[in-house]
Tab-separated table of C-alpha atoms and ligand atoms in Angstrom:
chain	number	residue	atom	x	y	z
O	1	MET	CA	-47.763	-45.282	25.705
O	2	THR	CA	-46.560	-41.830	24.621
O	3	THR	CA	-43.603	-40.725	26.660
O	4	HIS	CA	-44.098	-37.042	25.949
O	5	TYR	CA	-47.650	-35.867	26.325
O	6	ILE	CA	-48.880	-32.435	27.379
O	7	GLY	CA	-52.607	-31.819	27.230
O	8	ARG	CA	-54.731	-28.951	28.443
O	9	PHE	CA	-58.192	-27.703	29.228
O	10	ALA	CA	-58.698	-24.107	28.132
O	11	PRO	CA	-62.089	-22.787	29.235
O	12	SER	CA	-63.270	-19.230	28.594
O	13	PRO	CA	-64.521	-17.794	31.884
O	14	SER	CA	-67.776	-16.527	30.413
O	15	GLY	CA	-69.853	-18.538	32.879
O	16	PRO	CA	-69.773	-21.721	34.965
O	17	LEU	CA	-68.923	-25.148	33.536
O	18	HIS	CA	-71.858	-26.845	31.805
O	19	ALA	CA	-72.402	-30.345	30.439
O	20	GLY	CA	-70.599	-29.498	27.174
O	21	SER	CA	-67.509	-28.086	28.812
O	22	LEU	CA	-67.393	-31.010	31.251
O	23	ALA	CA	-67.396	-33.515	28.359
O	24	ALA	CA	-64.447	-31.663	26.769
O	25	ALA	CA	-62.617	-31.372	30.098
O	26	MET	CA	-63.206	-35.052	30.904
O	27	ALA	CA	-61.983	-36.242	27.523
O	28	SER	CA	-58.819	-34.135	27.651
O	29	TYR	CA	-58.145	-35.154	31.257
O	30	LEU	CA	-58.622	-38.863	30.589
O	31	ASP	CA	-56.563	-38.725	27.441
O	32	ALA	CA	-53.665	-37.044	29.280
O	33	ARG	CA	-53.824	-39.415	32.236
O	34	THR	CA	-54.133	-42.594	30.167
O	35	HIS	CA	-51.019	-41.507	28.256
O	36	GLY	CA	-49.136	-40.769	31.488
O	37	GLY	CA	-49.089	-37.109	30.439
O	38	ARG	CA	-49.457	-33.713	32.037
O	39	TRP	CA	-52.781	-31.881	32.032
O	40	LEU	CA	-52.648	-28.090	32.144
O	41	LEU	CA	-55.337	-25.547	32.880
O	42	ARG	CA	-55.474	-22.294	30.936
O	43	ILE	CA	-58.042	-19.586	31.526
O	44	GLU	CA	-58.913	-18.053	28.151
O	45	ASP	CA	-60.085	-14.625	29.250
O	46	ILE	CA	-58.659	-12.825	26.234
O	47	ASP	CA	-62.138	-11.737	25.136
O	48	GLU	CA	-62.632	-9.434	28.080
O	49	ALA	CA	-66.058	-8.359	26.894
O	50	ARG	CA	-67.292	-11.930	27.510
O	51	THR	CA	-65.428	-12.525	30.756
O	52	VAL	CA	-67.666	-12.850	33.785
O	53	ALA	CA	-66.209	-11.828	37.155
O	54	GLY	CA	-65.649	-14.854	39.380
O	55	ALA	CA	-66.190	-17.419	36.599
O	56	ALA	CA	-62.530	-18.513	36.460
O	57	GLN	CA	-62.546	-19.233	40.184
O	58	ASP	CA	-65.858	-21.094	39.835
O	59	ILE	CA	-64.393	-23.268	37.066
O	60	GLU	CA	-61.359	-24.125	39.212
O	61	THR	CA	-63.597	-24.989	42.161
O	62	ALA	CA	-65.814	-27.129	39.926
O	63	LEU	CA	-62.811	-29.070	38.577
O	64	HIS	CA	-61.678	-29.717	42.140
O	65	THR	CA	-65.117	-30.914	43.202
O	66	LEU	CA	-65.198	-33.196	40.167
O	67	GLY	CA	-61.827	-34.678	41.154
O	68	MET	CA	-59.825	-33.267	38.242
O	69	ARG	CA	-56.371	-32.014	39.256
O	70	TRP	CA	-54.267	-30.021	36.846
O	71	ASP	CA	-50.478	-29.888	36.746
O	72	GLY	CA	-48.472	-26.734	37.360
O	73	PRO	CA	-49.661	-23.140	37.535
O	74	VAL	CA	-52.784	-21.913	35.748
O	75	LEU	CA	-51.972	-19.789	32.688
O	76	VAL	CA	-54.187	-16.720	32.319
O	77	GLN	CA	-54.419	-15.197	28.840
O	78	SER	CA	-55.122	-11.636	29.963
O	79	HIS	CA	-51.616	-11.604	31.507
O	80	ARG	CA	-50.005	-12.554	28.232
O	81	ARG	CA	-50.767	-9.722	25.808
O	82	GLN	CA	-47.079	-9.013	25.155
O	83	HIS	CA	-46.605	-12.595	23.921
O	84	TYR	CA	-49.449	-12.206	21.415
O	85	ARG	CA	-48.017	-8.859	20.254
O	86	ASP	CA	-44.579	-10.444	19.763
O	87	ALA	CA	-46.042	-13.343	17.760
O	88	CYS	CA	-48.041	-10.955	15.605
O	89	ASP	CA	-44.894	-8.868	14.945
O	90	LYS	CA	-43.088	-12.049	13.943
O	91	LEU	CA	-45.701	-12.642	11.235
O	92	GLY	CA	-44.486	-9.488	9.438
O	93	ASP	CA	-45.992	-9.019	5.980
O	94	HIS	CA	-48.412	-11.870	6.450
O	95	VAL	CA	-50.420	-9.436	8.583
O	96	TYR	CA	-52.190	-6.305	7.378
O	97	PRO	CA	-54.484	-3.667	8.863
O	98	CYS	CA	-58.125	-3.763	7.888
O	99	GLY	CA	-60.698	-1.005	8.201
O	100	CYS	CA	-63.797	-2.848	6.972
O	101	THR	CA	-66.931	-2.941	9.075
O	102	ARG	CA	-68.834	-6.141	9.723
O	103	LYS	CA	-71.633	-4.851	7.521
O	104	GLU	CA	-69.299	-4.143	4.600
O	105	ILE	CA	-67.910	-7.664	4.829
O	106	ALA	CA	-71.386	-9.206	5.038
O	107	ASP	CA	-72.516	-7.070	2.053
O	108	SER	CA	-69.793	-8.555	-0.121
O	109	ARG	CA	-71.787	-11.811	0.045
O	110	LEU	CA	-68.882	-14.200	-0.287
O	111	GLY	CA	-70.715	-16.497	2.039
O	112	VAL	CA	-70.483	-17.423	5.661
O	113	ALA	CA	-67.813	-19.596	7.240
O	114	ALA	CA	-68.826	-22.561	9.393
O	115	ASP	CA	-68.402	-20.474	12.548
O	116	GLY	CA	-70.981	-17.983	11.292
O	117	ALA	CA	-68.564	-15.175	10.358
O	118	ALA	CA	-68.820	-13.705	6.844
O	119	ILE	CA	-65.910	-14.674	4.603
O	120	TYR	CA	-63.565	-11.717	4.154
O	121	PRO	CA	-63.362	-10.512	0.526
O	122	GLY	CA	-59.797	-9.180	0.859
O	123	THR	CA	-60.725	-5.503	0.474
O	124	CYS	CA	-57.752	-4.181	2.514
O	125	ARG	CA	-55.282	-6.860	1.395
O	126	ASN	CA	-53.188	-4.517	-0.713
O	127	GLY	CA	-53.451	-1.472	1.505
O	128	LEU	CA	-56.258	0.209	3.359
O	129	ALA	CA	-59.055	1.171	1.017
O	130	PRO	CA	-59.428	4.981	0.696
O	131	GLY	CA	-61.335	6.604	3.530
O	132	LYS	CA	-60.827	3.694	5.905
O	133	THR	CA	-58.948	3.759	9.188
O	134	ALA	CA	-57.111	0.710	10.432
O	135	GLY	CA	-59.072	-1.227	13.002
O	136	ALA	CA	-58.384	-4.934	12.990
O	137	LEU	CA	-55.265	-6.848	11.969
O	138	ARG	CA	-55.779	-9.756	9.571
O	139	VAL	CA	-53.502	-12.544	8.403
O	140	ARG	CA	-53.350	-13.409	4.709
O	141	VAL	CA	-54.393	-16.958	3.906
O	142	PRO	CA	-52.659	-18.763	1.026
O	143	ASP	CA	-53.742	-17.936	-2.509
O	144	PRO	CA	-54.684	-20.810	-4.793
O	145	GLY	CA	-51.574	-22.742	-5.746
O	146	GLN	CA	-49.591	-21.622	-2.694
O	147	GLU	CA	-48.237	-23.885	0.035
O	148	MET	CA	-50.815	-24.690	2.758
O	149	GLU	CA	-53.670	-23.814	0.415
O	150	GLN	CA	-55.635	-26.824	1.658
O	151	ILE	CA	-55.043	-27.765	5.273
O	152	GLY	CA	-55.772	-31.298	6.378
O	153	PHE	CA	-55.322	-33.169	9.636
O	154	MET	CA	-56.280	-36.524	11.107
O	155	ASP	CA	-58.700	-36.001	13.960
O	156	ARG	CA	-58.401	-38.848	16.463
O	157	TRP	CA	-62.184	-38.993	16.937
O	158	LEU	CA	-63.636	-37.702	13.689
O	159	GLY	CA	-61.092	-38.943	11.158
O	160	TRP	CA	-59.624	-36.957	8.277
O	161	GLN	CA	-60.611	-33.281	8.129
O	162	SER	CA	-59.617	-30.590	5.708
O	163	GLN	CA	-60.375	-26.983	4.954
O	164	HIS	CA	-59.554	-24.594	2.138
O	165	LEU	CA	-58.822	-21.385	4.000
O	166	ALA	CA	-59.214	-18.974	1.075
O	167	SER	CA	-62.693	-20.128	0.060
O	168	GLU	CA	-64.019	-21.318	3.425
O	169	VAL	CA	-62.639	-18.701	5.833
O	170	GLY	CA	-60.738	-15.880	4.100
O	171	ASP	CA	-58.055	-13.683	5.687
O	172	PHE	CA	-58.884	-13.860	9.378
O	173	VAL	CA	-58.583	-11.493	12.303
O	174	LEU	CA	-55.633	-11.696	14.709
O	175	LYS	CA	-56.360	-8.461	16.522
O	176	ARG	CA	-59.899	-7.219	16.760
O	177	ALA	CA	-61.025	-3.670	16.061
O	178	ASP	CA	-61.876	-3.323	19.768
O	179	GLY	CA	-58.200	-3.901	20.570
O	180	PHE	CA	-58.418	-7.467	21.898
O	181	TRP	CA	-56.194	-10.212	20.524
O	182	ALA	CA	-58.218	-12.864	18.759
O	183	TYR	CA	-58.703	-16.365	20.114
O	184	GLN	CA	-57.021	-17.927	17.044
O	185	LEU	CA	-53.701	-16.202	17.731
O	186	ALA	CA	-53.760	-16.480	21.528
O	187	VAL	CA	-54.522	-20.203	21.507
O	188	VAL	CA	-51.723	-20.994	19.053
O	189	VAL	CA	-49.136	-18.944	20.967
O	190	ASP	CA	-50.129	-20.448	24.309
O	191	ASP	CA	-50.324	-24.047	23.113
O	192	ALA	CA	-46.825	-23.685	21.649
O	193	GLU	CA	-45.316	-21.942	24.667
O	194	GLN	CA	-46.842	-24.496	27.037
O	195	GLY	CA	-45.493	-27.311	24.861
O	196	VAL	CA	-48.963	-28.790	24.295
O	197	THR	CA	-48.653	-31.965	22.233
O	198	HIS	CA	-52.265	-33.208	22.282
O	199	ILE	CA	-55.362	-31.032	21.962
O	200	VAL	CA	-58.650	-32.579	23.044
O	201	ARG	CA	-61.644	-30.228	22.923
O	202	GLY	CA	-65.214	-29.803	21.719
O	203	ALA	CA	-66.186	-30.106	18.067
O	204	ASP	CA	-67.356	-26.485	18.068
O	205	LEU	CA	-63.662	-25.705	17.517
O	206	LEU	CA	-63.166	-28.167	14.687
O	207	ASP	CA	-63.592	-25.395	12.170
O	208	SER	CA	-60.840	-23.307	13.858
O	209	THR	CA	-58.214	-26.028	13.643
O	210	ALA	CA	-57.066	-25.378	10.074
O	211	ARG	CA	-56.533	-21.703	10.917
O	212	GLN	CA	-54.533	-22.706	13.960
O	213	ILE	CA	-52.390	-25.170	11.997
O	214	TYR	CA	-51.735	-22.432	9.436
O	215	LEU	CA	-50.590	-19.988	12.158
O	216	GLN	CA	-48.399	-22.702	13.725
O	217	HIS	CA	-46.776	-23.153	10.337
O	218	LEU	CA	-46.157	-19.399	9.874
O	219	LEU	CA	-44.742	-19.054	13.383
O	220	GLY	CA	-42.540	-22.154	13.117
O	221	TYR	CA	-44.387	-23.997	15.903
O	222	PRO	CA	-45.014	-27.756	15.904
O	223	THR	CA	-48.562	-28.954	15.229
O	224	PRO	CA	-50.141	-30.956	18.065
O	225	THR	CA	-52.459	-33.899	17.448
O	226	TYR	CA	-56.186	-33.146	17.628
O	227	LEU	CA	-59.232	-34.921	18.978
O	228	HIS	CA	-62.609	-33.166	18.877
O	229	VAL	CA	-65.395	-34.643	20.976
O	230	PRO	CA	-68.986	-34.356	19.741
O	231	LEU	CA	-70.998	-31.413	20.986
O	232	VAL	CA	-73.541	-31.744	23.723
O	233	ARG	CA	-76.733	-30.223	22.331
O	234	HIS	CA	-79.989	-28.866	23.673
O	235	THR	CA	-82.982	-31.059	22.919
O	236	ASP	CA	-83.753	-28.736	19.963
O	237	GLY	CA	-80.337	-29.588	18.506
O	238	GLU	CA	-78.714	-26.261	19.283
O	239	LYS	CA	-75.205	-26.339	20.716
O	240	LEU	CA	-75.118	-25.996	24.481
O	241	SER	CA	-73.341	-22.769	25.361
O	242	LYS	CA	-73.142	-20.286	28.147
O	243	GLN	CA	-74.662	-17.734	25.776
O	244	ASN	CA	-77.845	-19.700	25.216
O	245	GLY	CA	-78.494	-20.515	28.806
O	246	ALA	CA	-76.777	-23.884	29.316
O	247	GLN	CA	-77.347	-24.933	32.890
O	248	ALA	CA	-74.420	-24.891	35.272
O	249	LEU	CA	-73.373	-28.305	36.553
O	250	ASP	CA	-75.010	-29.454	39.757
O	251	LEU	CA	-71.923	-29.587	41.938
O	252	ALA	CA	-73.885	-30.839	44.904
O	253	HIS	CA	-73.998	-34.130	42.950
O	254	PRO	CA	-70.596	-34.390	41.223
O	255	LEU	CA	-70.814	-38.137	40.694
O	256	HIS	CA	-74.089	-37.778	38.832
O	257	GLU	CA	-72.589	-35.093	36.557
O	258	LEU	CA	-69.481	-37.221	35.946
O	259	HIS	CA	-71.555	-40.248	34.967
O	260	LYS	CA	-73.687	-38.175	32.598
O	261	ALA	CA	-70.576	-36.813	30.850
O	262	ALA	CA	-69.027	-40.300	30.677
O	263	ALA	CA	-72.220	-41.689	29.125
O	264	PHE	CA	-72.201	-38.864	26.595
O	265	LEU	CA	-68.613	-39.773	25.642
O	266	GLY	CA	-69.672	-43.394	25.216
O	267	LEU	CA	-67.615	-44.712	28.136
O	268	GLU	CA	-68.787	-48.046	29.418
O	269	MET	CA	-68.866	-47.762	33.183
O	270	LYS	CA	-70.585	-49.186	36.210
O	271	THR	CA	-72.004	-46.731	38.733
O	272	ALA	CA	-69.147	-45.612	40.959
O	273	THR	CA	-69.482	-45.157	44.698
O	274	ASP	CA	-67.449	-41.953	44.861
O	275	VAL	CA	-65.516	-39.511	42.704
O	276	ALA	CA	-62.157	-41.264	43.155
O	277	ALA	CA	-63.696	-44.617	42.185
O	278	PHE	CA	-65.264	-42.961	39.135
O	279	TRP	CA	-61.869	-41.838	37.803
O	280	GLU	CA	-60.286	-45.211	38.476
O	281	GLN	CA	-62.903	-46.827	36.266
O	282	ALA	CA	-62.948	-44.032	33.710
O	283	LEU	CA	-59.289	-44.448	32.760
O	284	PRO	CA	-59.617	-47.986	31.331
O	285	ALA	CA	-63.035	-47.045	29.894
O	286	TRP	CA	-61.404	-44.201	27.932
O	287	ARG	CA	-58.679	-46.568	26.702
O	288	ARG	CA	-61.368	-48.951	25.434
O	289	ARG	CA	-63.218	-46.023	23.828
O	290	LEU	CA	-60.073	-45.003	21.937
O	291	GLU	CA	-59.559	-48.587	20.779
O	292	GLY	CA	-63.153	-48.600	19.523
O	293	LEU	CA	-62.583	-45.342	17.656
O	294	ARG	CA	-59.416	-46.695	16.098
O	295	ALA	CA	-61.348	-49.783	15.052
O	296	GLY	CA	-63.819	-47.494	13.308
O	297	SER	CA	-66.844	-47.299	15.621
O	298	PRO	CA	-68.194	-43.725	15.895
H	1	LIG	N1	-61.547	-21.202	25.210
H	1	LIG	C1	-62.230	-22.034	24.276
H	1	LIG	C2	-63.639	-22.332	24.750
H	1	LIG	O1	-63.907	-22.259	25.938
H	1	LIG	C3	-61.541	-23.372	24.071
H	1	LIG	C4	-60.288	-23.229	23.327
H	1	LIG	C5	-59.600	-24.518	22.946
H	1	LIG	O2	-59.771	-25.549	23.601
H	1	LIG	O3	-58.830	-24.463	21.995
H	1	LIG	O4	-64.481	-22.621	23.928
């Protein structure tokens, strides 16, 4: 058993919890509890354009109904802008202003990163190109031959992962042209300040992890361990998300939703009679699941 374990669930309040977010929440909760650790809740409302009024409260109510209790106060990203500014200042010359439009970046045809964003060609790397005004702030990724050029990590579910930031992502945005701090910076600052040791989340964020490890390195923060759970998909294979109409959980039947998420995670369970009994069974089922993963079963 790990003696020092801090985990977290960090939903964006862009809508109610859906089957995908419940699978991520359940996995991080079970992992924290089976390790005798703390489980924190952080509301990631840094992208205010996507924040839906009342969604954060709905998420908290849903977690309660589902029998998931977090430790300590809820951290809210929109209250923490000064911390992101301070971290960005600390990055000094690693950060530079960029005045390129999305279209200009797409036109450079360097390709598209796994998250769908066009790879940045480095146009403003050595100073703003003539005629451009600073909009976003970007961080330089390592040039070939530099330290951290290739970033690898052992994912506790998916095994060894690695990414070459320069060719697969490019210099990435820390502050967006619309003035909001980017997810990549906010998540790294908050995980470090909250002392998070174990990150368990959905595989949609797998592709962000190398960027986050790189920022941790630049900021002198420790790197947590990572476990990415598979994505719940629509029947057509598309990722379930609030943006493409994922259905909210049916909180009138929490036990049913819990069992569906547990089945998705591959937990072997008998039907529980109530929510408390579900969690009692789910803890050893998660331990067995981890043993299976360690033994090499997907
Ligand atoms: N806020 C992100 C989301 O809801 C999760 C961030 C994370 O777990 O690192 O997709």
